[in-house]
mmCIF file of C-alpha atoms in Angstrom:
data_model
loop_
_atom_site.group_PDB
_atom_site.id
_atom_site.type_symbol
_atom_site.label_atom_id
_atom_site.label_comp_id
_atom_site.label_asym_id
_atom_site.label_seq_id
_atom_site.Cartn_x
_atom_site.Cartn_y
_atom_site.Cartn_z
ATOM 1 C CA UNK A 1 63.570 41.307 -15.069
ATOM 2 C CA UNK A 2 64.075 44.957 -15.890
ATOM 3 C CA UNK A 3 60.738 46.585 -15.182
ATOM 4 C CA UNK A 4 58.968 49.752 -16.196
ATOM 5 C CA UNK A 5 56.244 50.979 -13.852
ATOM 6 C CA UNK A 6 53.664 53.352 -15.311
ATOM 7 C CA UNK A 7 51.399 55.324 -12.976
ATOM 8 C CA UNK A 8 48.625 57.883 -13.497
ATOM 9 C CA UNK A 9 47.766 58.392 -9.821
ATOM 10 C CA UNK A 10 44.156 59.018 -8.860
ATOM 11 C CA UNK A 11 43.224 60.412 -12.270
ATOM 12 C CA UNK A 12 43.102 58.986 -15.783
ATOM 13 C CA UNK A 13 45.459 59.331 -18.708
ATOM 14 C CA UNK A 14 44.277 57.067 -21.510
ATOM 15 C CA UNK A 15 46.648 58.581 -24.038
ATOM 16 C CA UNK A 16 49.648 57.604 -21.949
ATOM 17 C CA UNK A 17 48.414 54.050 -21.403
ATOM 18 C CA UNK A 18 47.757 53.662 -25.121
ATOM 19 C CA UNK A 19 51.147 55.123 -26.068
ATOM 20 C CA UNK A 20 53.111 53.037 -23.648
ATOM 21 C CA UNK A 21 51.469 49.774 -24.743
ATOM 22 C CA UNK A 22 51.829 50.623 -28.431
ATOM 23 C CA UNK A 23 54.079 48.450 -30.523
ATOM 24 C CA UNK A 24 56.365 51.392 -31.285
ATOM 25 C CA UNK A 25 57.102 52.190 -27.636
ATOM 26 C CA UNK A 26 57.247 48.546 -26.614
ATOM 27 C CA UNK A 27 59.959 47.900 -29.193
ATOM 28 C CA UNK A 28 62.029 50.806 -27.905
ATOM 29 C CA UNK A 29 61.681 49.588 -24.323
ATOM 30 C CA UNK A 30 62.654 46.078 -25.369
ATOM 31 C CA UNK A 31 65.689 47.419 -27.215
ATOM 32 C CA UNK A 32 66.756 49.219 -24.026
ATOM 33 C CA UNK A 33 66.594 45.994 -22.058
ATOM 34 C CA UNK A 34 63.213 46.286 -20.344
ATOM 35 C CA UNK A 35 61.178 43.115 -20.210
ATOM 36 C CA UNK A 36 58.243 43.828 -17.931
ATOM 37 C CA UNK A 37 55.611 46.563 -17.951
ATOM 38 C CA UNK A 38 53.426 47.208 -14.912
ATOM 39 C CA UNK A 39 50.607 49.727 -15.388
ATOM 40 C CA UNK A 40 48.532 51.532 -12.761
ATOM 41 C CA UNK A 41 45.710 52.975 -14.866
ATOM 42 C CA UNK A 42 43.503 54.683 -12.255
ATOM 43 C CA UNK A 43 40.144 55.788 -13.606
ATOM 44 C CA UNK A 44 41.214 55.206 -17.204
ATOM 45 C CA UNK A 45 38.705 53.880 -19.683
ATOM 46 C CA UNK A 46 40.448 50.531 -20.105
ATOM 47 C CA UNK A 47 42.775 48.134 -18.306
ATOM 48 C CA UNK A 48 45.283 46.544 -20.717
ATOM 49 C CA UNK A 49 45.422 42.758 -20.503
ATOM 50 C CA UNK A 50 48.496 40.557 -20.405
ATOM 51 C CA UNK A 51 48.406 40.077 -24.165
ATOM 52 C CA UNK A 52 48.365 43.793 -25.030
ATOM 53 C CA UNK A 53 52.059 43.875 -25.774
ATOM 54 C CA UNK A 54 53.899 41.401 -27.954
ATOM 55 C CA UNK A 55 57.351 42.359 -26.724
ATOM 56 C CA UNK A 56 56.905 42.750 -22.970
ATOM 57 C CA UNK A 57 55.202 40.945 -20.122
ATOM 58 C CA UNK A 58 52.305 43.176 -19.051
ATOM 59 C CA UNK A 59 50.486 43.541 -15.738
ATOM 60 C CA UNK A 60 47.836 46.185 -15.221
ATOM 61 C CA UNK A 61 45.477 47.349 -12.474
ATOM 62 C CA UNK A 62 43.481 50.409 -11.503
ATOM 63 C CA UNK A 63 44.371 51.078 -7.886
ATOM 64 C CA UNK A 64 46.233 49.513 -5.001
ATOM 65 C CA UNK A 65 46.383 50.365 -1.274
ATOM 66 C CA UNK A 66 49.998 51.236 -1.861
ATOM 67 C CA UNK A 67 52.127 51.327 -4.994
ATOM 68 C CA UNK A 68 55.317 51.473 -2.927
ATOM 69 C CA UNK A 69 56.283 47.901 -3.837
ATOM 70 C CA UNK A 70 55.740 48.456 -7.563
ATOM 71 C CA UNK A 71 57.800 51.630 -7.302
ATOM 72 C CA UNK A 72 60.557 49.842 -5.454
ATOM 73 C CA UNK A 73 60.806 47.100 -8.048
ATOM 74 C CA UNK A 74 60.827 49.424 -11.041
ATOM 75 C CA UNK A 75 63.982 50.192 -13.005
ATOM 76 C CA UNK A 76 62.160 53.071 -14.655
ATOM 77 C CA UNK A 77 59.021 54.926 -13.579
ATOM 78 C CA UNK A 78 56.875 56.644 -16.192
ATOM 79 C CA UNK A 79 54.373 58.916 -14.487
ATOM 80 C CA UNK A 80 51.811 61.626 -15.082
ATOM 81 C CA UNK A 81 52.802 65.046 -13.711
ATOM 82 C CA UNK A 82 50.936 64.672 -10.422
ATOM 83 C CA UNK A 83 52.954 65.779 -7.439
ATOM 84 C CA UNK A 84 52.136 62.748 -5.311
ATOM 85 C CA UNK A 85 53.325 60.308 -7.965
ATOM 86 C CA UNK A 86 56.457 62.325 -8.729
ATOM 87 C CA UNK A 87 57.431 62.687 -5.095
ATOM 88 C CA UNK A 88 56.774 59.025 -4.401
ATOM 89 C CA UNK A 89 58.975 57.912 -7.295
ATOM 90 C CA UNK A 90 61.743 60.355 -6.363
ATOM 91 C CA UNK A 91 61.453 59.374 -2.707
ATOM 92 C CA UNK A 92 61.950 55.733 -3.755
ATOM 93 C CA UNK A 93 65.077 56.766 -5.650
ATOM 94 C CA UNK A 94 63.730 55.553 -9.004
ATOM 95 C CA UNK A 95 64.649 57.129 -12.359
ATOM 96 C CA UNK A 96 61.570 59.068 -13.378
ATOM 97 C CA UNK A 97 60.149 60.126 -16.732
ATOM 98 C CA UNK A 98 57.152 62.433 -16.426
ATOM 99 C CA UNK A 99 54.698 62.513 -19.321
ATOM 100 C CA UNK A 100 52.743 65.737 -19.375
ATOM 101 C CA UNK A 101 49.103 65.602 -20.404
ATOM 102 C CA UNK A 102 48.850 68.613 -22.672
ATOM 103 C CA UNK A 103 45.091 68.168 -22.915
ATOM 104 C CA UNK A 104 44.524 69.111 -19.283
ATOM 105 C CA UNK A 105 43.087 72.585 -18.704
ATOM 106 C CA UNK A 106 44.308 73.498 -15.247
ATOM 107 C CA UNK A 107 47.921 72.533 -15.273
ATOM 108 C CA UNK A 108 49.406 74.061 -12.158
ATOM 109 C CA UNK A 109 50.740 70.559 -11.500
ATOM 110 C CA UNK A 110 53.276 71.291 -14.238
ATOM 111 C CA UNK A 111 55.000 73.853 -12.036
ATOM 112 C CA UNK A 112 56.518 71.153 -9.868
ATOM 113 C CA UNK A 113 57.421 68.784 -12.709
ATOM 114 C CA UNK A 114 59.033 71.665 -14.590
ATOM 115 C CA UNK A 115 61.080 72.754 -11.566
ATOM 116 C CA UNK A 116 62.198 69.205 -10.800
ATOM 117 C CA UNK A 117 63.199 68.814 -14.436
ATOM 118 C CA UNK A 118 65.202 72.056 -14.313
ATOM 119 C CA UNK A 119 66.934 70.728 -11.224
ATOM 120 C CA UNK A 120 67.747 67.490 -13.104
ATOM 121 C CA UNK A 121 65.690 65.197 -10.913
ATOM 122 C CA UNK A 122 63.478 63.823 -13.687
ATOM 123 C CA UNK A 123 63.017 63.645 -17.457
ATOM 124 C CA UNK A 124 60.026 65.223 -19.109
ATOM 125 C CA UNK A 125 58.040 64.727 -22.337
ATOM 126 C CA UNK A 126 54.550 64.481 -23.862
ATOM 127 C CA UNK A 127 52.795 61.457 -25.353
ATOM 128 C CA UNK A 128 53.791 62.532 -28.847
ATOM 129 C CA UNK A 129 57.486 62.683 -27.931
ATOM 130 C CA UNK A 130 57.474 59.582 -25.728
ATOM 131 C CA UNK A 131 59.049 57.211 -28.259
ATOM 132 C CA UNK A 132 61.851 59.592 -29.110
ATOM 133 C CA UNK A 133 62.527 60.395 -25.447
ATOM 134 C CA UNK A 134 62.723 56.734 -24.491
ATOM 135 C CA UNK A 135 65.036 56.013 -27.397
ATOM 136 C CA UNK A 136 67.489 58.782 -26.492
ATOM 137 C CA UNK A 137 67.163 59.099 -22.733
ATOM 138 C CA UNK A 138 70.240 59.152 -20.555
ATOM 139 C CA UNK A 139 69.203 58.300 -17.012
ATOM 140 C CA UNK A 140 72.704 58.824 -15.658
ATOM 141 C CA UNK A 141 72.230 62.617 -15.739
ATOM 142 C CA UNK A 142 69.496 62.450 -13.119
ATOM 143 C CA UNK A 143 70.400 63.841 -9.701
ATOM 144 C CA UNK A 144 69.228 62.238 -6.462
ATOM 145 C CA UNK A 145 66.347 64.044 -4.791
ATOM 146 C CA UNK A 146 67.048 64.754 -1.118
ATOM 147 C CA UNK A 147 64.066 64.497 1.249
ATOM 148 C CA UNK A 148 62.369 67.596 2.661
ATOM 149 C CA UNK A 149 63.262 68.843 6.149
ATOM 150 C CA UNK A 150 60.089 69.101 8.226
ATOM 151 C CA UNK A 151 62.243 69.556 11.336
ATOM 152 C CA UNK A 152 63.044 73.096 10.148
ATOM 153 C CA UNK A 153 59.322 73.793 10.273
ATOM 154 C CA UNK A 154 59.017 72.260 13.757
ATOM 155 C CA UNK A 155 61.991 74.196 15.142
ATOM 156 C CA UNK A 156 60.661 77.452 13.760
ATOM 157 C CA UNK A 157 57.215 76.868 15.222
ATOM 158 C CA UNK A 158 58.586 75.858 18.632
ATOM 159 C CA UNK A 159 60.528 79.122 18.834
ATOM 160 C CA UNK A 160 57.693 81.278 17.487
ATOM 161 C CA UNK A 161 55.079 79.828 19.826
ATOM 162 C CA UNK A 162 57.394 79.532 22.844
ATOM 163 C CA UNK A 163 56.989 75.757 23.050
ATOM 164 C CA UNK A 164 59.556 73.977 25.239
ATOM 165 C CA UNK B 1 40.699 103.099 15.330
ATOM 166 C CA UNK B 2 38.342 100.141 15.481
ATOM 167 C CA UNK B 3 40.320 98.397 12.764
ATOM 168 C CA UNK B 4 43.539 98.853 14.742
ATOM 169 C CA UNK B 5 41.893 97.431 17.840
ATOM 170 C CA UNK B 6 40.607 94.513 15.850
ATOM 171 C CA UNK B 7 44.012 93.905 14.321
ATOM 172 C CA UNK B 8 45.693 94.146 17.703
ATOM 173 C CA UNK B 9 43.176 91.671 19.108
ATOM 174 C CA UNK B 10 44.205 89.094 16.545
ATOM 175 C CA UNK B 11 47.880 89.745 17.148
ATOM 176 C CA UNK B 12 48.753 91.436 13.872
ATOM 177 C CA UNK B 13 50.844 94.111 15.545
ATOM 178 C CA UNK B 14 52.838 91.680 17.640
ATOM 179 C CA UNK B 15 53.371 87.960 17.762
ATOM 180 C CA UNK B 16 52.197 86.663 21.117
ATOM 181 C CA UNK B 17 53.625 83.445 22.450
ATOM 182 C CA UNK B 18 51.334 81.057 24.277
ATOM 183 C CA UNK B 19 50.002 82.820 27.337
ATOM 184 C CA UNK B 20 50.182 79.846 29.661
ATOM 185 C CA UNK B 21 53.600 78.199 29.344
ATOM 186 C CA UNK B 22 52.512 75.372 31.593
ATOM 187 C CA UNK B 23 49.676 74.246 29.360
ATOM 188 C CA UNK B 24 50.424 72.119 26.334
ATOM 189 C CA UNK B 25 49.517 73.580 22.965
ATOM 190 C CA UNK B 26 46.293 72.319 21.444
ATOM 191 C CA UNK B 27 46.488 71.886 17.712
ATOM 192 C CA UNK B 28 43.657 72.014 15.300
ATOM 193 C CA UNK B 29 44.516 70.608 11.941
ATOM 194 C CA UNK B 30 42.961 70.576 8.549
ATOM 195 C CA UNK B 31 43.557 67.853 6.047
ATOM 196 C CA UNK B 32 42.102 66.680 2.757
ATOM 197 C CA UNK B 33 42.481 63.919 0.192
ATOM 198 C CA UNK B 34 45.611 62.928 -1.610
ATOM 199 C CA UNK B 35 48.657 65.156 -1.615
ATOM 200 C CA UNK B 36 47.375 67.579 1.013
ATOM 201 C CA UNK B 37 46.984 64.788 3.573
ATOM 202 C CA UNK B 38 50.398 63.292 2.812
ATOM 203 C CA UNK B 39 52.065 66.673 3.194
ATOM 204 C CA UNK B 40 50.397 67.563 6.467
ATOM 205 C CA UNK B 41 51.205 64.128 7.907
ATOM 206 C CA UNK B 42 54.890 64.713 7.145
ATOM 207 C CA UNK B 43 54.737 68.046 8.962
ATOM 208 C CA UNK B 44 52.934 66.453 11.898
ATOM 209 C CA UNK B 45 55.643 63.793 12.205
ATOM 210 C CA UNK B 46 58.149 66.491 12.975
ATOM 211 C CA UNK B 47 56.113 68.216 15.699
ATOM 212 C CA UNK B 48 57.021 67.277 19.246
ATOM 213 C CA UNK B 49 54.714 65.584 21.735
ATOM 214 C CA UNK B 50 54.137 69.034 23.236
ATOM 215 C CA UNK B 51 51.595 69.652 20.471
ATOM 216 C CA UNK B 52 48.698 67.765 21.959
ATOM 217 C CA UNK B 53 45.800 67.019 21.777
ATOM 218 C CA UNK B 54 45.393 67.017 18.000
ATOM 219 C CA UNK B 55 42.019 67.683 16.477
ATOM 220 C CA UNK B 56 41.862 66.755 12.825
ATOM 221 C CA UNK B 57 39.218 68.282 10.615
ATOM 222 C CA UNK B 58 38.339 66.647 7.329
ATOM 223 C CA UNK B 59 35.725 67.303 4.698
ATOM 224 C CA UNK B 60 32.640 65.135 4.967
ATOM 225 C CA UNK B 61 33.191 63.858 1.416
ATOM 226 C CA UNK B 62 36.685 62.628 2.239
ATOM 227 C CA UNK B 63 36.943 58.886 2.809
ATOM 228 C CA UNK B 64 40.644 58.202 2.597
ATOM 229 C CA UNK B 65 42.100 60.698 5.054
ATOM 230 C CA UNK B 66 40.494 59.237 8.176
ATOM 231 C CA UNK B 67 42.344 55.915 7.793
ATOM 232 C CA UNK B 68 45.644 57.709 7.255
ATOM 233 C CA UNK B 69 45.139 59.823 10.377
ATOM 234 C CA UNK B 70 44.132 56.886 12.584
ATOM 235 C CA UNK B 71 47.133 54.877 11.401
ATOM 236 C CA UNK B 72 49.438 57.827 12.060
ATOM 237 C CA UNK B 73 48.192 58.860 15.495
ATOM 238 C CA UNK B 74 47.731 55.377 16.940
ATOM 239 C CA UNK B 75 49.771 55.231 20.190
ATOM 240 C CA UNK B 76 51.089 58.669 19.498
ATOM 241 C CA UNK B 77 48.875 61.366 20.975
ATOM 242 C CA UNK B 78 45.272 61.956 22.003
ATOM 243 C CA UNK B 79 43.374 63.001 18.911
ATOM 244 C CA UNK B 80 39.894 63.508 17.511
ATOM 245 C CA UNK B 81 38.532 63.534 13.984
ATOM 246 C CA UNK B 82 35.901 66.108 13.095
ATOM 247 C CA UNK B 83 34.029 66.447 9.833
ATOM 248 C CA UNK B 84 32.727 69.580 8.195
ATOM 249 C CA UNK B 85 31.081 70.092 4.808
ATOM 250 C CA UNK B 86 33.604 70.657 2.054
ATOM 251 C CA UNK B 87 33.912 74.362 1.108
ATOM 252 C CA UNK B 88 34.463 73.775 -2.551
ATOM 253 C CA UNK B 89 34.800 70.831 -4.913
ATOM 254 C CA UNK B 90 37.403 70.973 -7.663
ATOM 255 C CA UNK B 91 36.077 73.057 -10.579
ATOM 256 C CA UNK B 92 33.079 74.261 -8.546
ATOM 257 C CA UNK B 93 31.735 77.628 -9.724
ATOM 258 C CA UNK B 94 32.466 80.838 -7.824
ATOM 259 C CA UNK B 95 28.913 81.630 -6.695
ATOM 260 C CA UNK B 96 28.213 78.155 -5.368
ATOM 261 C CA UNK B 97 31.658 78.160 -3.691
ATOM 262 C CA UNK B 98 30.657 81.221 -1.643
ATOM 263 C CA UNK B 99 27.476 79.455 -0.530
ATOM 264 C CA UNK B 100 29.246 76.248 0.399
ATOM 265 C CA UNK B 101 31.983 78.169 2.249
ATOM 266 C CA UNK B 102 29.335 79.975 4.307
ATOM 267 C CA UNK B 103 27.750 76.610 4.992
ATOM 268 C CA UNK B 104 31.091 75.251 6.175
ATOM 269 C CA UNK B 105 31.427 78.314 8.446
ATOM 270 C CA UNK B 106 28.232 77.257 10.212
ATOM 271 C CA UNK B 107 30.099 74.126 11.307
ATOM 272 C CA UNK B 108 33.510 75.709 11.794
ATOM 273 C CA UNK B 109 32.406 78.357 14.292
ATOM 274 C CA UNK B 110 30.905 76.001 16.902
ATOM 275 C CA UNK B 111 33.819 73.619 16.411
ATOM 276 C CA UNK B 112 36.471 76.270 17.066
ATOM 277 C CA UNK B 113 34.461 77.754 19.942
ATOM 278 C CA UNK B 114 34.313 74.336 21.566
ATOM 279 C CA UNK B 115 37.924 73.260 20.957
ATOM 280 C CA UNK B 116 39.647 76.656 21.520
ATOM 281 C CA UNK B 117 42.899 75.554 19.854
ATOM 282 C CA UNK B 118 46.170 77.447 20.197
ATOM 283 C CA UNK B 119 46.900 76.862 16.552
ATOM 284 C CA UNK B 120 45.220 76.010 13.279
ATOM 285 C CA UNK B 121 47.621 74.267 10.887
ATOM 286 C CA UNK B 122 46.596 73.852 7.299
ATOM 287 C CA UNK B 123 48.070 73.414 3.864
ATOM 288 C CA UNK B 124 45.739 74.077 1.039
ATOM 289 C CA UNK B 125 42.288 72.640 0.661
ATOM 290 C CA UNK B 126 39.481 75.229 0.570
ATOM 291 C CA UNK B 127 38.102 73.455 3.634
ATOM 292 C CA UNK B 128 40.611 75.310 5.808
ATOM 293 C CA UNK B 129 39.364 78.826 4.952
ATOM 294 C CA UNK B 130 36.226 78.759 7.129
ATOM 295 C CA UNK B 131 38.228 77.143 9.938
ATOM 296 C CA UNK B 132 40.812 79.918 9.818
ATOM 297 C CA UNK B 133 38.122 82.592 9.705
ATOM 298 C CA UNK B 134 36.510 80.999 12.766
ATOM 299 C CA UNK B 135 39.933 80.991 14.458
ATOM 300 C CA UNK B 136 40.390 84.683 13.731
ATOM 301 C CA UNK B 137 36.948 85.417 15.118
ATOM 302 C CA UNK B 138 37.900 83.832 18.432
ATOM 303 C CA UNK B 139 40.713 86.350 18.604
ATOM 304 C CA UNK B 140 38.608 89.314 17.533
ATOM 305 C CA UNK B 141 36.051 88.477 20.209
ATOM 306 C CA UNK B 142 38.838 88.337 22.779
ATOM 307 C CA UNK B 143 38.103 84.695 23.570
ATOM 308 C CA UNK B 144 41.423 83.104 22.506
ATOM 309 C CA UNK B 145 44.401 83.952 20.389
ATOM 310 C CA UNK B 146 44.489 81.286 17.685
ATOM 311 C CA UNK B 147 47.700 81.180 15.648
ATOM 312 C CA UNK B 148 46.938 80.574 11.982
ATOM 313 C CA UNK B 149 49.768 78.580 10.397
ATOM 314 C CA UNK B 150 49.627 77.870 6.676
ATOM 315 C CA UNK B 151 52.103 75.778 4.687
ATOM 316 C CA UNK B 152 51.703 76.091 0.915
ATOM 317 C CA UNK B 153 51.988 72.802 -0.932
ATOM 318 C CA UNK B 154 55.302 71.727 -2.438
ATOM 319 C CA UNK B 155 53.430 71.686 -5.785
ATOM 320 C CA UNK B 156 53.315 75.449 -5.734
ATOM 321 C CA UNK B 157 56.590 76.703 -7.208
ATOM 322 C CA UNK B 158 55.655 79.880 -9.077
ATOM 323 C CA UNK B 159 52.079 80.627 -8.069
ATOM 324 C CA UNK B 160 50.051 80.381 -4.880
ATOM 325 C CA UNK B 161 46.895 78.307 -4.670
ATOM 326 C CA UNK B 162 43.609 80.179 -4.239
ATOM 327 C CA UNK B 163 43.549 79.179 -0.566
ATOM 328 C CA UNK B 164 47.137 80.370 -0.281
ATOM 329 C CA UNK B 165 46.279 83.782 -1.684
ATOM 330 C CA UNK B 166 43.439 84.150 0.827
ATOM 331 C CA UNK B 167 45.441 82.907 3.790
ATOM 332 C CA UNK B 168 48.503 84.976 2.900
ATOM 333 C CA UNK B 169 46.437 87.888 4.164
ATOM 334 C CA UNK B 170 44.906 86.129 7.175
ATOM 335 C CA UNK B 171 47.630 83.897 8.588
ATOM 336 C CA UNK B 172 50.185 84.551 11.321
ATOM 337 C CA UNK B 173 52.818 82.297 9.740
ATOM 338 C CA UNK B 174 52.781 81.574 6.018
ATOM 339 C CA UNK B 175 55.314 79.035 4.698
ATOM 340 C CA UNK B 176 56.347 78.488 1.089
ATOM 341 C CA UNK B 177 58.664 75.747 -0.101
ATOM 342 C CA UNK B 178 60.343 77.339 -3.109
ATOM 343 C CA UNK B 179 62.366 80.532 -3.131
ATOM 344 C CA UNK B 180 60.579 81.856 -6.232
ATOM 345 C CA UNK B 181 57.465 82.270 -4.074
ATOM 346 C CA UNK B 182 59.375 83.881 -1.239
ATOM 347 C CA UNK B 183 60.569 86.487 -3.717
ATOM 348 C CA UNK B 184 57.007 87.202 -4.834
ATOM 349 C CA UNK B 185 55.417 87.142 -1.372
ATOM 350 C CA UNK B 186 57.646 89.001 1.100
ATOM 351 C CA UNK B 187 55.607 88.030 4.175
ATOM 352 C CA UNK B 188 56.179 84.344 3.430
ATOM 353 C CA UNK B 189 58.617 82.237 5.428
ATOM 354 C CA UNK B 190 61.009 80.121 3.369
ATOM 355 C CA UNK B 191 62.969 77.361 5.112
ATOM 356 C CA UNK B 192 63.606 75.233 2.030
ATOM 357 C CA UNK B 193 61.590 72.179 1.134
ATOM 358 C CA UNK B 194 59.682 70.959 4.175
ATOM 359 C CA UNK B 195 58.077 67.742 2.945
#
């Protein structure tokens, strides 16, 4: 079953949860071949139940020890702009659509999402443009995201501190 | 004159390598919730067994990091977990942040004096500022040269965090993970994405 996994990390993003379970978005997802919607809603004000969407099978929860399995099984990840969520989805090699919460005051988190978008690692939209983006998205343009190289840090430090 | 002596004492004029090559480096680390912990764990994975023992410092309000650290260091290296009061909560006001940072310093100083690490490694939470200040004090007092190593979060592409801006001035080695920051902060070390 083609699955969409929606995550808001440790925060809340009611507008995204509402948008993604709306009939309008659900129809678009169905038309694109998705059949299952899994939602991680965090501290959101509500947890959608299985009947919230006529077109898709819905599963929702607030938090899990690890969302790695849900990430792994997703054919599409829709995430808030949090760095942890983005990096986890990209690390799992999943196509990623980031939905920016334009109601948030301190949005330094956007810096990373914006850069990753410029580098073609993810798609990017707001709640108001979600339907349109899902309708027209071309996931084949997304570039794989190579992992970071902590060994460069270690080598540098070893030399600088004279560690054998 | 005094300023130059002070600066020399903390190694600003030259980078000193560890004085005793036979002794293993002692790390002192600073972690926090969420992304900061994940990032510092990835850095720690890359460090050799020579960096031992590891003393982790976490904010007293942090519940999740301790489990992550224990799971990571199990069977790996001798380690301890130390708690200090958090310097600043997200969105905390300036004036109360100064008070809580001074409070955290009250815990940081005895901790650093007791542990005498070779290095303090940190990556962003305000919690690390008092620890780094305590580390610098050890150097100023001629007790131990503590290398302050700061790695700015991968989230920071165009701007430094508040902690980053403070530690840019105080650290021995300051790493950024995007070249746009290296261009803005010439003292920063850029080796590409680290985590």
